[in-house]
XYZ file of C-alpha atoms in Angstrom:
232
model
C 174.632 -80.871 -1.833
C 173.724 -84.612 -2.079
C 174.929 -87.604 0.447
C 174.420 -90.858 1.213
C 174.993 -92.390 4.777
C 174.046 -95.635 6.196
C 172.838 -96.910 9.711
C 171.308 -100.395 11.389
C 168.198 -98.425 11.556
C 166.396 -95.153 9.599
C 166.935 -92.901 12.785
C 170.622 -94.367 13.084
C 171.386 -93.256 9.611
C 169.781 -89.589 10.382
C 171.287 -88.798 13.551
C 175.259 -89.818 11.623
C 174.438 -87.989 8.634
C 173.354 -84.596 11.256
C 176.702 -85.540 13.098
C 178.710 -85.687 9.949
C 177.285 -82.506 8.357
C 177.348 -80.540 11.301
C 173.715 -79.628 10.504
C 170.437 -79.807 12.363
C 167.831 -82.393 11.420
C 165.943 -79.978 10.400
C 168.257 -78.504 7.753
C 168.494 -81.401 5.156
C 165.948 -83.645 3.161
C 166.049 -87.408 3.779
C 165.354 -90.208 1.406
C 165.263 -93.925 2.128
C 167.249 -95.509 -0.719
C 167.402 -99.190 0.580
C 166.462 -101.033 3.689
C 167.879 -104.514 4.544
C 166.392 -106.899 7.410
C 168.609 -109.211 10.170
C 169.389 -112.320 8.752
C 171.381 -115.290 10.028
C 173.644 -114.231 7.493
C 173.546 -110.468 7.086
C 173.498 -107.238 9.124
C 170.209 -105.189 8.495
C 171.156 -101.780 7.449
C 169.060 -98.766 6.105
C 170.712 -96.505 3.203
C 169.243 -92.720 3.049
C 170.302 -89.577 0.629
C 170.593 -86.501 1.669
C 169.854 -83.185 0.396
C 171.251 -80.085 2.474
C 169.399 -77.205 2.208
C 170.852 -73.255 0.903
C 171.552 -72.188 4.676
C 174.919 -69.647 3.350
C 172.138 -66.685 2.514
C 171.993 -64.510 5.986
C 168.713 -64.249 7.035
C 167.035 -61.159 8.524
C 165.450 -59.758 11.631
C 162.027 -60.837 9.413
C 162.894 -64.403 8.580
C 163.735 -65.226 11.833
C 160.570 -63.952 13.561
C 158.670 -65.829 10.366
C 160.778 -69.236 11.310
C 159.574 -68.605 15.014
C 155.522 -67.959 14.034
C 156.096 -71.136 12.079
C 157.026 -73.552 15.107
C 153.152 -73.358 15.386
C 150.230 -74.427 13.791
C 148.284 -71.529 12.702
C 144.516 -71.838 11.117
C 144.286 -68.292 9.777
C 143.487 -68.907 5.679
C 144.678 -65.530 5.310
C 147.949 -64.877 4.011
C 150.255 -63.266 7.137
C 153.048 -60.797 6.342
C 154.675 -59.734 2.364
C 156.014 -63.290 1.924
C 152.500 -65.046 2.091
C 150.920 -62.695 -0.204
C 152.857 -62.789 -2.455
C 152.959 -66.548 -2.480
C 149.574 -66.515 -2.787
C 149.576 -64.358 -5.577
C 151.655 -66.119 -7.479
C 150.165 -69.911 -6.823
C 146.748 -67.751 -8.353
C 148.538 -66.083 -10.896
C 149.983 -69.539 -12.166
C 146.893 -71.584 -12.504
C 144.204 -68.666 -13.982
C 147.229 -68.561 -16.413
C 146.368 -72.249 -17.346
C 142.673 -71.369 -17.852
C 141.274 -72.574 -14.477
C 139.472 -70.535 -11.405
C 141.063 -71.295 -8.460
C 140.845 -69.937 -4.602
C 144.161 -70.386 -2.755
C 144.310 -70.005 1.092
C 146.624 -70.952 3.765
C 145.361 -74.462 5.287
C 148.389 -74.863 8.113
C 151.552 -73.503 9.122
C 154.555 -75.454 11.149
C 157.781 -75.339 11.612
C 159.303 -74.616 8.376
C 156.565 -75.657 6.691
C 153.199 -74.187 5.305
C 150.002 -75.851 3.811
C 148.490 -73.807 0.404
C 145.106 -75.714 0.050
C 143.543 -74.717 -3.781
C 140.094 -74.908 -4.203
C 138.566 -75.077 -7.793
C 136.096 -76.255 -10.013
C 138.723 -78.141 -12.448
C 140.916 -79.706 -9.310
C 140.959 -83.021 -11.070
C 143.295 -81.238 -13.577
C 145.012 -79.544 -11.017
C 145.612 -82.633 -9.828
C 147.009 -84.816 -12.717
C 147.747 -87.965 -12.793
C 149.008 -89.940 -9.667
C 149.298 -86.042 -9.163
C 151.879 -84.959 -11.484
C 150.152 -81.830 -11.798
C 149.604 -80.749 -8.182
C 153.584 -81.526 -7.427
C 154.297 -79.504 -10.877
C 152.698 -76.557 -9.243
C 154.271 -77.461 -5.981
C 158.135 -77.447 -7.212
C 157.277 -74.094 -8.737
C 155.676 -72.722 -5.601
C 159.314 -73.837 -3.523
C 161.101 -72.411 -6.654
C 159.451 -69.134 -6.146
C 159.695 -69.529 -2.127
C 163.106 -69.320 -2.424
C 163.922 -66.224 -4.545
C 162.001 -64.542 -2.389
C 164.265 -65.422 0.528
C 162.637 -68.215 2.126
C 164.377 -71.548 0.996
C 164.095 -73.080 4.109
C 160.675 -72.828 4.052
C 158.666 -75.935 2.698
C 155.613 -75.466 0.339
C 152.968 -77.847 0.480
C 149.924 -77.764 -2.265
C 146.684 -79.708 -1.684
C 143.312 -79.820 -3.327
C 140.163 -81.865 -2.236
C 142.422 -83.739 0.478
C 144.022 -85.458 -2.100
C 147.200 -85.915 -0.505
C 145.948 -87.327 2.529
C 144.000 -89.738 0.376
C 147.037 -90.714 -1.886
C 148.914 -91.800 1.437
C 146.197 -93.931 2.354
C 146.027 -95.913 -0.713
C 149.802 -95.908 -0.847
C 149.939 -97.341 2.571
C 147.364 -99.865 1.439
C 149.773 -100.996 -1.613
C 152.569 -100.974 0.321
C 150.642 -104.007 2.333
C 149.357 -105.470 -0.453
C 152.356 -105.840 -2.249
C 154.012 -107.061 1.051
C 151.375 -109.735 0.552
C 152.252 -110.535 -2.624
C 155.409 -110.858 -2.561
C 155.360 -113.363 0.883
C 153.314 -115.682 -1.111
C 155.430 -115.678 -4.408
C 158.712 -115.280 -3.348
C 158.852 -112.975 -6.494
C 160.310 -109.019 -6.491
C 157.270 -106.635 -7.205
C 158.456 -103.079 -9.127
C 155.749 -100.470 -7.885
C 154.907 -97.605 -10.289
C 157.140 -94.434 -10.347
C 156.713 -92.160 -7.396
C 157.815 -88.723 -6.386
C 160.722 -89.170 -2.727
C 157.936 -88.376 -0.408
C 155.504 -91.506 -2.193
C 158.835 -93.769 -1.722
C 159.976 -92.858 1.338
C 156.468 -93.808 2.566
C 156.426 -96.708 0.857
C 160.032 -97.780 2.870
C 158.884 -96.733 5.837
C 155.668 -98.891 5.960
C 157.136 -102.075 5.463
C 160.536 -101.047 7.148
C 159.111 -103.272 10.219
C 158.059 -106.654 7.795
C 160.761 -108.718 8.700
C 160.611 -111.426 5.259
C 160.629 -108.451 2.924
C 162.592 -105.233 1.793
C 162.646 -102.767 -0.353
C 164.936 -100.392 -2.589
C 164.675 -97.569 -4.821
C 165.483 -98.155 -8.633
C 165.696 -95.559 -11.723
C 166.603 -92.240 -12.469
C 165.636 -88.955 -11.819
C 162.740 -87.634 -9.450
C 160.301 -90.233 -10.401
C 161.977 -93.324 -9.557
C 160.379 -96.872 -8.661
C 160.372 -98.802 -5.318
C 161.278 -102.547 -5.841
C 159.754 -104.855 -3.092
C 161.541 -108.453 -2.752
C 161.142 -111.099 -0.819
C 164.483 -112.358 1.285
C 162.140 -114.492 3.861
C 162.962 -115.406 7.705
C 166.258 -117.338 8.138
């Protein structure tokens, strides 16, 4: 289920929409819609969507001992347990399917959370552009996650550090833009981005008092808009 609450501040808006829902913060998906500064004339707020998670299913004795083993970091590349091999197997499976050589190991495990890092020959392709590619794969390893069981688990695919670099130069445009915008007085629309790439985008300016920024568009690829409202 989607939702949308709103708060003065990012945490604010988090800790209503756990109250409301009953849920742990852990058990929903945030995204930062809109965020609006103080002004002389207007109340800052911060609007978020949320996506609860499929937590009806009734998990067993396994699953919970996996959730526990994943409340820490782990740096054994070899799969652990049925559910890791077969994830695996299937994130291997998928890509010699398109024609490419690929070596999949586990890179990290948290709470909730694991790392697949890919290594391969073609991992520009894997890749993709602005890394359409490497999230394709990633929905379908969640997709697959979760008919095995494991919803609440999080799937995260990676090749040649790629998504550490992308935050980087995100977090560099994010500035830029920032820049831009303080000298022109003019809105800048950034390119489309997947809700982690937006998210990061709010966040980073969140604490630039003469600008703000909202999510426009449809769909999972949506655009960030970044306007100037200026210090009043």
């Amino acid at each position: 289920m989607t939702y949308e609450f709103e708060g003065k501040t990012e945490k604010e808006a988090i800790e209503l929409a756990a109250a409301e829902l009953n849920l742990e913060k852990d058990q929903f998906d945030v995204e930062i819609l809109e965020t609006q500064k103080n002004s002389l004339f207007k109340k800052g707020y911060v609007k978020i969507r949320v996506v609860t998670l499929d937590d009806d299913k009734p998990r067993s004795y396994e699953n919970k001992n996996m959730e526990e083993n994943y409340s820490r970091i782990v740096t054994e590349p070899l799969p652990q347990g049925e559910f890791e091999s077969k994830l695996i197997e299937f994130i291997t499976s998928v890509i010699e399917k398109m024609g490419y050589d690929v070596k999949v190991s586990i890179s990290y495990r948290e709470d909730k959370k694991i790392g697949i890092r890919l290594e391969s020959s073609h991992s520009s392709i894997l890749i993709g552009r602005k890394g359409k590619n490497l999230d394709a794969l990633q929905l379908l390893a969640n997709i697959y996650a979760g008919r095995l069981g494991h919803e609440e688990i999080r799937i995260i695919l990676d090749t040649e550090n790629y998504r550490i670099r992308r935050e980087e130069t995100l977090v560099r445009l994010a500035y830029t833009t920032a820049d831009k915008v303080r000298t022109s007085h003019n809105s800048i629309l950034l390119e489309p981005m997947n809700p982690f790439e937006r998210r990061l985008i709010h966040t980073t300016l969140n604490d630039i008092p003469d600008v703000e920024t909202k999510s426009e568009g449809d769909g999972l690829y949506k655009q960030v808009r970044v306007l100037y409202k200026g210090i009043r």
